[in-house]
Amino acid sequence: MSQQDIQRLSKKNPILKPWDIETLVGSFNGLELDANRGLDQRNLVAAVQKVEPERQYDEIRGALKEVDVSRPDKVELDEFVELIARLRTADKAKQGSGPAAVAAKAFEGITSDRAYTGRTVLGSRQNASSAHTINEDEREEFANHINFALSGDADIGYRLPIDPHTMQLFDEARDGLILSKLINYSAPETIDERVLNRGRKLSPFQVTENNNVVINSAKAIGCSVVNIGSQDLAEGREHLLLGLIWQVIKIGLFANIDIKLHPELYRLLEEGEALEDFLKLPADAILLRWFNYHLAAAGWARRVTNFSGDIKDSENYTVLLSQLVPAQCSREPLREGDLMSRAELMLQNADRIGCRRYVSPKTVVNGNPKLNLAFVAHLFNTHPCLQPLEDTGEHAELDDLLFRNQEYDREARAFALWLNSLNVDPFVNYLFEDVKDGLVLLQAFDKIFPGTVPWKRVNSRQPLMRFKQIENTNLLVDLGKSQRFSLVGIQGADITDGVPTLVLAIVWQLMRANIVQTLASLSAQGREVTDRDMVAWANKVVAGKSPAIRSFSDQSLASGHYLLNVLDGMKPGIVDPALVAEARTDEERKRNAQYAISIARKLGATIFLLPEDIVEVKPKMILTFIGSLMALQK
């Protein structure tokens, strides 16, 4: 580098002397650079620490956020010098009184140092007035969870363990690989990992494809990803990533808190409570029931109503553990007066039964609700300790309710996920139970046909009596008829009674209207798109690759070959022929279906059907698949 260039950099970064810059240039040139003289950001921390060994991961990362890099994930010489300059400028600023830190706390409404402890305030260069906080304890425990869950993975094992005490988690999550693996850990086989772009150096386009898979797969397992895009993940936006990671972890923890998997949860029904009402409870409420069931069995007078204030003193935890595994967990911690020491003794009990995860003495005493919820869910998953039901009358009501609607489960699951993707409130867990009062479906209707729901006529104050629920569902049926839905023989009472075929009929028509409306808005003439139009579009895309189909009931769809050819027709080369099975068996057909679904998500489509829906040729679900692809193409 010429003296003129050194003078230029010195003038741009006055805190650095010319001899400092000469040293930095020599150090930078000795690094492993690409053909355009850029340093991979993954190697930046080590490069800076080579020059200034005392620098910490997070301060280097923070300084990089203030540098305008010319290429994604690369740092060039000028930018490297600027980063060092910003680090030294920050050192100088720390010698002052720190008004910036005080302002940051006030901006977030954090009025005391005690409330501020354990949080990191993140600013934005693009918008100086915006800031977000992240909980450092949650970041630490989520990193620990990922290290535990993905250790030894063939594709990303070399990147683990993630340092839980730094912001490394967010940098490692940017390319979508870790998040994809985490989704599959929480909900196995959601993503066909054959579609993922792997490697130590991915292009921005490959990162976007991976993150498309993450976003659309997260929706498919029930995560709320409103206002989160693949670019947000690629940019490592900490508050969005932390929220998404928590949702994925929580779905995995809650997966087995299901009366179909644990019929013994029937024992948690309260006196006089109907099973239908129990099924409406979200998983966290069931966990509280389970916690209190064991406290009562232990003869303990206290009860828990939350995962924060009621567990801070560790007393309820101590009694719960001693009730679950009395041989290894004593009540000795109750003798300890200091809260932190008592929490540590309680966690030592948890460690004896392999359950010291998600919390520390600090997060117990501080009452972090997410981490304590995770701890209790882990206890349930490993030590439910509920007496199996008798083979007599206890099974009768449960079997009748659970198996009565079993044939509709898969369709109901897809429709529930679709409703949740519309951000309805409350979250839909059991479709037939959660739509009985009409409120969720009216919200969905209003999102698809804005302004059509006369909300002044809607009964919303809970609890709703049956006749009030029927008033809501009758209104829904009337609104459906006004949009030319086929609702012959369907009354509001059928929805309130949870009649499966009729509930599915009206939700399906809402979902189909959503797809058709999206396609119409993308077409030049705004013309309504019919099923025949979708079939014609798909046949045109696969021309020369597959025989045409007449409808979405065509049994040839079961092989998955037609759908894979649609995808390859949309983007030639996206399907690897070597990964397509001949489809001679159901297992081969299922693998093809999984591959097709993950490729569709990679392209950016929101897909809610399961591989079995393709193998069994479910026309409604295949229509949603083609409709989502058609919307992308338009």
XYZ file of C-alpha atoms in Angstrom:
634
model
C 0.000 0.000 0.000
C 1.302 3.435 -0.944
C 2.011 6.222 1.532
C -0.811 8.152 -0.094
C -3.277 5.367 0.766
C -1.981 5.251 4.329
C -2.442 9.017 4.642
C -5.964 8.663 3.255
C -6.883 6.022 5.834
C -5.247 8.034 8.586
C -7.290 11.084 7.664
C -10.481 9.003 7.595
C -9.673 7.396 10.972
C -7.902 10.133 12.958
C -7.683 8.045 16.125
C -5.120 5.856 14.293
C -1.608 7.052 13.558
C 0.079 6.266 10.213
C 2.292 3.658 11.858
C -0.815 2.011 13.379
C -2.306 1.734 9.907
C 0.906 0.276 8.482
C 0.765 -2.427 11.144
C -2.900 -3.143 10.403
C -2.255 -3.335 6.646
C 0.573 -5.818 7.168
C -1.551 -7.944 9.493
C -4.540 -7.887 7.119
C -2.468 -8.873 4.102
C -1.188 -11.873 6.022
C -4.691 -13.271 6.481
C -6.519 -15.788 4.304
C -8.333 -13.513 1.827
C -10.528 -14.263 -1.163
C -9.713 -13.380 -4.784
C -11.059 -9.839 -4.243
C -8.930 -9.283 -1.125
C -11.829 -9.735 1.280
C -11.824 -11.455 4.690
C -14.640 -13.851 5.548
C -16.512 -12.407 8.526
C -16.353 -15.791 10.260
C -12.611 -15.215 10.602
C -12.884 -11.593 11.690
C -12.781 -12.098 15.458
C -9.574 -14.129 15.250
C -8.070 -11.526 12.876
C -8.800 -8.635 15.244
C -7.588 -10.576 18.276
C -4.331 -11.221 16.440
C -3.756 -7.456 16.390
C -5.430 -6.636 19.722
C -5.576 -9.837 21.814
C -7.703 -8.342 24.597
C -10.696 -7.730 22.348
C -13.853 -9.715 23.114
C -16.242 -11.325 20.617
C -19.170 -9.055 21.365
C -17.274 -5.762 21.193
C -15.783 -6.749 17.820
C -19.212 -7.751 16.606
C -20.726 -4.490 17.851
C -18.095 -2.412 16.101
C -18.660 -4.304 12.853
C -22.327 -3.311 12.957
C -21.193 0.318 12.695
C -19.123 -0.315 9.567
C -20.701 -0.139 6.112
C -19.343 -3.269 4.456
C -19.345 -3.259 0.667
C -19.899 -7.020 0.320
C -22.128 -9.284 2.426
C -20.167 -11.401 4.909
C -16.820 -9.956 3.746
C -14.549 -7.330 5.275
C -12.083 -5.479 3.078
C -8.959 -3.604 4.156
C -10.523 -0.144 4.538
C -13.350 -1.669 6.548
C -10.952 -3.615 8.761
C -9.052 -0.424 9.552
C -12.303 1.432 10.256
C -13.420 -1.354 12.613
C -10.194 -1.084 14.642
C -10.650 2.681 14.734
C -14.191 2.299 16.056
C -12.999 -0.082 18.755
C -10.406 2.433 19.931
C -12.925 5.272 19.756
C -15.254 3.213 21.955
C -12.410 2.688 24.427
C -11.988 6.427 24.666
C -15.726 6.996 25.120
C -15.831 4.516 28.006
C -13.608 6.833 29.989
C -16.499 9.343 30.147
C -19.631 9.293 32.245
C -21.543 7.103 29.820
C -24.633 9.217 29.025
C -25.366 6.988 26.018
C -25.938 3.992 28.252
C -28.265 6.016 30.485
C -30.203 7.194 27.438
C -30.516 3.655 26.103
C -32.001 2.467 29.375
C -34.489 5.346 29.470
C -35.483 4.793 25.846
C -36.492 1.220 26.633
C -38.429 2.243 29.721
C -35.854 0.546 31.953
C -35.698 2.808 34.952
C -33.331 1.005 37.284
C -30.006 -0.783 37.122
C -31.650 -3.835 38.659
C -34.190 -4.020 35.808
C -31.442 -3.427 33.284
C -29.246 -6.276 34.501
C -29.164 -9.249 32.149
C -30.302 -7.359 29.077
C -28.439 -6.130 26.040
C -29.711 -3.030 24.237
C -29.251 -3.240 20.479
C -29.288 -0.066 18.421
C -29.797 0.404 14.695
C -27.605 2.370 12.321
C -30.491 2.722 9.886
C -32.863 4.126 12.483
C -31.212 5.795 15.429
C -34.515 6.011 17.321
C -35.105 2.250 17.257
C -33.639 -0.159 19.770
C -34.403 -3.658 20.954
C -33.425 -5.547 24.061
C -32.518 -9.177 24.312
C -32.392 -11.240 27.465
C -28.857 -12.509 27.991
C -29.985 -15.441 30.151
C -32.298 -16.631 27.374
C -29.571 -16.211 24.782
C -27.239 -18.284 26.957
C -29.709 -21.114 27.583
C -30.878 -21.251 23.971
C -27.245 -21.544 22.867
C -26.776 -24.344 25.413
C -29.858 -26.094 24.023
C -28.508 -25.890 20.463
C -25.114 -27.178 21.578
C -26.820 -30.134 23.284
C -29.316 -30.875 20.511
C -27.033 -30.564 17.487
C -23.732 -31.820 18.877
C -22.023 -34.120 16.428
C -24.174 -33.135 13.448
C -22.338 -34.010 10.240
C -23.022 -30.647 8.596
C -22.601 -28.163 11.434
C -20.857 -30.067 14.221
C -17.606 -28.264 13.484
C -19.305 -24.956 14.363
C -20.259 -26.124 17.837
C -20.191 -25.475 20.680
C -21.457 -21.920 20.346
C -20.110 -19.714 23.112
C -23.251 -19.058 25.203
C -21.738 -15.970 26.817
C -21.376 -13.994 23.585
C -23.532 -12.973 20.642
C -22.055 -15.777 18.526
C -25.436 -17.531 18.448
C -26.869 -14.887 16.133
C -23.922 -14.972 13.755
C -24.008 -18.751 13.493
C -27.754 -18.707 12.798
C -27.540 -16.365 9.822
C -27.066 -18.937 7.046
C -30.146 -20.980 8.000
C -28.361 -24.276 8.579
C -28.455 -24.279 12.378
C -32.071 -23.090 12.400
C -33.070 -25.810 9.907
C -31.408 -28.473 12.059
C -33.105 -27.053 15.156
C -36.522 -27.238 13.473
C -35.919 -30.890 12.630
C -34.823 -31.575 16.208
C -38.071 -30.091 17.548
C -40.305 -31.502 14.793
C -38.514 -34.427 13.101
C -38.682 -34.735 9.303
C -40.217 -31.290 8.828
C -37.350 -30.370 6.489
C -35.886 -32.717 3.915
C -32.272 -31.777 4.549
C -31.310 -32.790 1.029
C -32.554 -29.377 -0.132
C -30.270 -27.389 2.178
C -27.237 -25.542 0.865
C -24.259 -26.672 2.933
C -20.641 -25.646 3.153
C -18.385 -23.210 4.932
C -18.835 -20.480 2.329
C -22.358 -19.945 1.015
C -23.341 -17.257 -1.461
C -25.977 -14.675 -0.423
C -28.442 -16.437 -2.744
C -27.806 -19.807 -1.089
C -28.275 -18.223 2.338
C -31.603 -16.763 1.189
C -32.749 -20.182 -0.022
C -31.860 -21.770 3.329
C -33.666 -19.047 5.213
C -36.735 -19.458 2.989
C -36.772 -23.079 4.119
C -36.479 -21.944 7.747
C -39.279 -19.352 7.578
C -41.759 -21.540 5.722
C -40.959 -24.657 7.763
C -41.350 -22.670 10.987
C -44.828 -21.647 9.830
C -45.592 -25.275 9.044
C -44.884 -26.398 12.625
C -46.909 -23.592 14.194
C -44.465 -20.726 14.750
C -45.722 -17.170 14.393
C -43.355 -15.550 11.903
C -45.338 -12.418 11.109
C -42.992 -9.655 9.918
C -39.948 -11.939 9.826
C -38.309 -12.482 6.442
C -35.330 -14.433 5.191
C -33.329 -11.203 4.961
C -33.882 -10.531 8.676
C -32.315 -13.893 9.466
C -29.417 -13.333 7.044
C -28.690 -9.997 8.705
C -28.604 -11.645 12.120
C -31.317 -9.449 13.661
C -30.937 -10.530 17.235
C -34.381 -9.889 18.722
C -36.123 -11.608 15.796
C -33.758 -14.577 15.862
C -34.080 -15.001 19.622
C -37.874 -14.954 19.367
C -37.898 -17.495 16.534
C -35.429 -19.800 18.289
C -37.588 -19.746 21.424
C -40.699 -20.673 19.431
C -38.923 -23.605 17.778
C -37.530 -24.859 21.100
C -40.937 -24.497 22.760
C -42.672 -26.493 20.016
C -40.232 -29.335 20.636
C -40.758 -29.168 24.391
C -44.550 -29.127 24.017
C -44.741 -31.879 21.382
C -45.523 -34.636 23.899
C -47.841 -32.615 26.130
C -50.791 -34.145 24.333
C -53.543 -36.306 25.748
C -53.354 -38.530 22.658
C -49.764 -39.381 23.543
C -50.308 -39.295 27.302
C -53.864 -40.509 28.000
C -53.009 -40.322 31.693
C -53.303 -36.525 31.417
C -57.000 -37.301 31.836
C -56.212 -37.424 35.555
C -55.629 -33.673 35.541
C -59.272 -32.850 34.860
C -60.786 -30.868 37.691
C -64.017 -31.917 39.385
C -66.962 -31.282 37.090
C -64.752 -30.253 34.160
C -65.704 -31.508 30.700
C -63.018 -33.201 28.631
C -63.808 -30.815 25.764
C -62.873 -27.880 28.005
C -59.644 -29.561 29.081
C -58.657 -30.050 25.426
C -58.893 -26.302 24.892
C -56.093 -25.680 27.386
C -52.740 -24.653 25.908
C -49.701 -26.719 26.831
C -48.430 -24.236 29.418
C -51.747 -24.383 31.286
C -51.610 -28.197 31.256
C -48.097 -28.014 32.707
C -49.388 -25.864 35.566
C -52.141 -28.438 36.184
C -49.535 -31.196 36.195
C -47.287 -29.247 38.590
C -50.180 -28.621 40.996
C -51.387 -32.231 40.738
C -48.046 -33.402 42.122
C -47.922 -30.658 44.769
C -51.333 -31.810 45.994
C -50.231 -35.463 45.936
C -47.236 -34.458 48.062
C -49.526 -32.886 50.673
C -48.056 -29.433 49.982
C -50.412 -26.516 50.626
C -49.079 -24.113 47.995
C -50.038 -24.034 44.302
C -48.481 -22.415 41.221
C -50.335 -20.155 38.805
C -47.365 -18.972 36.732
C -43.771 -19.753 35.837
C -42.366 -16.635 37.444
C -43.324 -15.324 40.887
C -44.623 -18.643 42.195
C -41.356 -20.489 41.663
C -38.804 -17.835 42.647
C -38.189 -19.213 46.140
C -37.581 -22.789 44.815
C -39.908 -24.274 47.432
C -42.505 -25.527 44.944
C -39.736 -26.874 42.713
C -38.160 -28.729 45.636
C -41.450 -30.402 46.553
C -42.210 -31.261 42.909
C -38.828 -32.960 42.434
C -39.134 -34.893 45.696
C -42.584 -36.088 44.622
C -41.392 -37.150 41.159
C -38.255 -39.019 42.247
C -38.196 -39.234 46.055
C -35.251 -41.644 46.116
C -32.931 -39.050 44.562
C -34.522 -35.680 45.360
C -34.961 -34.781 49.009
C -36.657 -31.739 50.529
C -33.395 -30.726 52.151
C -33.167 -27.459 50.116
C -36.171 -26.148 52.088
C -33.861 -25.797 55.112
C -31.687 -23.260 53.271
C -32.659 -19.646 53.923
C -30.721 -17.909 51.131
C -32.728 -17.967 47.889
C -29.744 -18.342 45.548
C -28.263 -21.144 47.647
C -31.634 -22.873 47.874
C -32.058 -22.648 44.096
C -28.617 -24.202 43.623
C -29.454 -27.081 46.002
C -32.758 -27.628 44.189
C -30.952 -27.733 40.834
C -28.481 -30.236 42.231
C -31.501 -32.447 42.880
C -32.602 -31.896 39.268
C -29.102 -32.799 38.120
C -29.326 -36.156 39.898
C -32.238 -37.123 37.650
C -30.695 -35.655 34.490
C -32.880 -32.543 34.373
C -30.586 -29.626 35.107
C -31.333 -27.720 31.930
C -32.689 -24.321 30.847
C -32.382 -22.594 34.249
C -29.717 -21.434 36.670
C -30.076 -20.263 40.276
C -30.190 -16.721 38.892
C -33.027 -17.343 36.418
C -35.020 -19.244 39.036
C -34.703 -16.469 41.618
C -35.381 -13.788 38.988
C -38.391 -15.762 37.766
C -37.635 -15.799 34.031
C -40.967 -17.146 32.680
C -39.669 -18.641 29.420
C -36.745 -20.510 30.946
C -38.764 -21.779 33.898
C -41.503 -22.932 31.530
C -38.835 -24.829 29.561
C -37.521 -26.402 32.780
C -40.973 -27.620 33.837
C -41.714 -28.936 30.322
C -38.429 -30.868 30.425
C -39.393 -32.338 33.800
C -42.746 -33.457 32.372
C -41.143 -34.957 29.273
C -38.667 -37.002 31.315
C -40.649 -37.746 34.492
C -44.428 -37.330 33.960
C -45.152 -39.760 36.824
C -48.902 -40.024 36.173
C -50.661 -43.299 36.912
C -51.835 -45.055 33.710
C -55.593 -45.135 33.185
C -57.513 -48.250 34.112
C -58.756 -50.383 31.212
C -62.347 -49.865 32.322
C -64.554 -46.791 32.442
C -61.740 -44.273 32.635
C -60.894 -44.886 28.968
C -64.458 -44.699 27.700
C -65.001 -40.932 27.445
C -61.434 -40.307 26.324
C -61.505 -42.936 23.583
C -64.858 -41.732 22.341
C -63.675 -38.149 21.933
C -60.172 -38.809 20.620
C -60.926 -41.557 18.142
C -64.221 -40.101 16.966
C -62.367 -37.451 14.951
C -59.146 -39.339 14.259
C -59.751 -39.657 10.517
C -59.868 -35.866 10.237
C -56.747 -35.157 12.293
C -54.332 -34.435 9.468
C -56.639 -32.061 7.617
C -57.561 -30.357 10.882
C -53.861 -29.899 11.683
C -53.172 -28.198 8.347
C -56.163 -25.889 8.722
C -55.170 -24.991 12.295
C -51.655 -24.087 11.140
C -53.089 -21.983 8.331
C -55.376 -20.116 10.756
C -52.430 -19.491 13.089
C -50.414 -18.108 10.159
C -53.086 -15.394 9.911
C -52.143 -14.378 13.470
C -55.565 -15.146 14.931
C -56.090 -14.881 18.668
C -56.253 -17.171 20.559
C -53.807 -19.648 19.043
C -55.583 -22.678 17.576
C -54.487 -25.936 19.211
C -57.459 -28.251 18.555
C -59.409 -27.044 15.532
C -62.804 -28.507 16.352
C -62.727 -27.174 19.918
C -61.059 -23.824 19.330
C -63.447 -22.553 16.638
C -66.678 -23.375 18.484
C -67.393 -19.796 19.551
C -66.847 -18.464 16.020
C -64.351 -15.782 17.036
C -61.273 -17.283 15.392
C -63.109 -17.949 12.131
C -64.596 -14.446 12.106
C -61.091 -13.025 12.504
C -59.909 -15.154 9.577
C -62.896 -14.040 7.511
C -62.115 -10.387 8.224
C -58.480 -10.847 7.198
C -59.477 -12.453 3.886
C -62.416 -10.122 3.208
C -61.446 -6.931 5.086
C -64.278 -4.845 6.488
C -66.991 -7.452 5.923
C -67.435 -8.569 9.541
C -69.857 -6.355 11.532
C -67.897 -6.549 14.770
C -70.589 -4.716 16.762
C -72.802 -7.772 16.287
C -70.122 -10.204 17.458
C -70.216 -11.608 21.001
C -66.667 -11.535 22.336
C -66.838 -11.193 26.124
C -65.700 -14.466 27.680
C -67.026 -16.851 28.819
C -69.653 -17.138 26.091
C -72.859 -19.019 26.719
C -73.795 -21.561 24.043
C -76.520 -19.361 22.509
C -74.018 -16.496 22.193
C -71.557 -18.810 20.473
C -74.272 -19.887 18.039
C -75.084 -16.259 17.283
C -71.439 -15.827 16.244
C -71.316 -18.987 14.150
C -74.664 -18.178 12.483
C -73.191 -14.814 11.522
C -70.163 -16.632 10.088
C -72.395 -18.886 7.968
C -74.319 -15.846 6.679
C -71.062 -14.107 5.767
C -69.873 -17.251 3.985
C -73.050 -17.392 1.937
C -72.574 -13.743 0.981
C -69.211 -14.766 -0.514
C -70.833 -17.663 -2.420
C -69.435 -20.385 -0.166
C -71.129 -23.761 -0.557
C -72.785 -24.124 2.849
C -75.897 -26.122 2.081
C -77.107 -27.829 5.236
C -74.548 -26.094 7.483
C -75.824 -24.106 10.456
C -73.961 -22.181 13.107
C -74.823 -24.848 15.670
C -72.867 -27.415 13.622
C -69.683 -25.386 14.119
C -70.428 -24.792 17.798
C -71.009 -28.530 18.212
C -67.698 -29.260 16.485
C -69.148 -31.479 13.730
C -65.884 -32.409 11.976
C -67.017 -32.602 8.348
C -68.893 -29.328 8.530
C -66.159 -27.447 10.399
C -63.613 -28.666 7.843
C -65.935 -27.636 5.004
C -66.198 -24.019 6.069
C -62.506 -23.663 7.048
C -61.471 -25.221 3.740
C -63.541 -22.692 1.826
C -61.937 -19.869 3.793
C -58.484 -21.237 3.007
C -59.319 -21.727 -0.666
C -60.732 -18.193 -0.863
C -57.465 -16.916 0.587
C -55.465 -18.710 -2.118
C -57.794 -17.655 -4.950
C -57.806 -14.067 -3.722
C -54.005 -13.988 -3.640
C -53.791 -15.367 -7.173
C -56.418 -12.920 -8.449
C -54.544 -9.971 -6.951
C -51.405 -11.068 -8.808
C -53.086 -11.553 -12.185
C -53.173 -8.747 -14.728
C -56.978 -8.662 -15.003
C -57.701 -9.466 -11.359
C -59.886 -12.379 -12.563
C -60.886 -15.070 -10.074
C -58.781 -18.190 -10.478
C -60.598 -21.535 -10.624
C -59.409 -25.067 -9.847
C -59.320 -25.696 -13.586
C -57.007 -22.687 -14.028
C -54.619 -24.115 -11.433
C -54.582 -27.515 -13.130
C -53.980 -25.868 -16.522
C -51.115 -23.799 -15.098
C -49.461 -26.863 -13.559
C -49.825 -28.857 -16.802
C -48.242 -26.017 -18.751
C -45.268 -25.893 -16.363
C -44.640 -29.660 -16.624
C -45.160 -29.870 -20.383
C -42.657 -32.357 -21.805
C -41.708 -33.626 -18.345
C -44.870 -35.376 -17.112
C -48.222 -36.462 -18.579
C -50.958 -33.898 -17.957
C -53.419 -34.390 -15.098
C -57.161 -33.778 -15.272
C -57.670 -32.785 -11.663
C -56.009 -32.818 -8.262
C -57.597 -36.234 -7.693
C -55.373 -37.829 -10.330
C -53.809 -40.901 -8.713
C -50.545 -40.382 -10.598
C -49.856 -37.528 -8.163
C -49.101 -40.099 -5.435
C -45.606 -40.748 -6.791
C -44.539 -37.139 -6.233
C -42.995 -37.050 -9.729
C -45.552 -34.630 -11.158
C -45.111 -32.128 -8.319
C -41.331 -32.379 -8.532
C -41.578 -31.667 -12.257
C -43.726 -28.608 -11.542
C -40.979 -27.341 -9.236
C -38.258 -28.085 -11.780
C -40.307 -26.386 -14.462
C -40.540 -23.276 -12.301
C -36.807 -23.234 -11.658
C -34.825 -25.631 -13.845
C -32.184 -27.514 -11.897
C -33.815 -27.026 -8.474
C -34.622 -30.777 -8.381
C -31.694 -33.182 -8.282
C -32.777 -36.242 -10.342
C -30.398 -38.439 -8.334
C -32.513 -37.768 -5.222
C -35.849 -38.701 -6.830
C -37.013 -42.227 -6.009
C -38.848 -44.475 -8.479
C -41.900 -44.472 -6.183
C -42.456 -48.223 -6.233
C -43.264 -48.303 -2.511
C -45.105 -46.004 -0.125
C -41.794 -45.200 1.553
C -40.270 -44.064 -1.760
C -43.381 -42.043 -2.566
C -43.185 -40.408 0.864
C -39.524 -39.472 0.336
C -40.414 -37.839 -2.976
C -43.255 -35.940 -1.289
C -40.942 -34.723 1.493
C -38.444 -33.597 -1.114
C -41.121 -31.703 -3.058
C -42.455 -29.944 0.046
C -38.991 -28.783 1.151
C -38.086 -27.558 -2.352
C -41.333 -25.575 -2.456
C -40.418 -23.940 0.859
C -36.918 -23.280 -0.459
C -38.492 -21.337 -3.329
C -40.432 -19.279 -0.788
C -43.826 -21.032 -0.745
C -45.843 -21.410 2.451
C -46.876 -25.066 2.530
C -49.050 -26.707 5.193
C -49.713 -30.161 3.765
C -47.847 -33.271 4.910
C -46.099 -35.873 2.726
C -48.942 -38.294 3.470
C -51.408 -35.872 1.873
C -49.530 -36.239 -1.414
C -49.057 -40.004 -1.167
C -52.755 -40.475 -0.403
C -53.738 -37.869 -3.057
C -55.784 -35.502 -0.909
C -57.177 -33.130 -3.576
C -57.799 -30.156 -1.285
C -54.311 -30.238 0.153
C -52.653 -30.688 -3.243
C -54.629 -27.667 -4.476
C -53.091 -25.582 -1.671
C -49.636 -26.790 -2.751
C -50.142 -25.840 -6.414
C -51.868 -22.583 -5.473
C -48.910 -21.510 -3.326
C -46.478 -22.293 -6.166
C -48.649 -20.484 -8.687
C -48.620 -17.389 -6.455
C -44.812 -17.465 -6.443
C -44.614 -17.747 -10.217
C -46.941 -14.809 -10.758
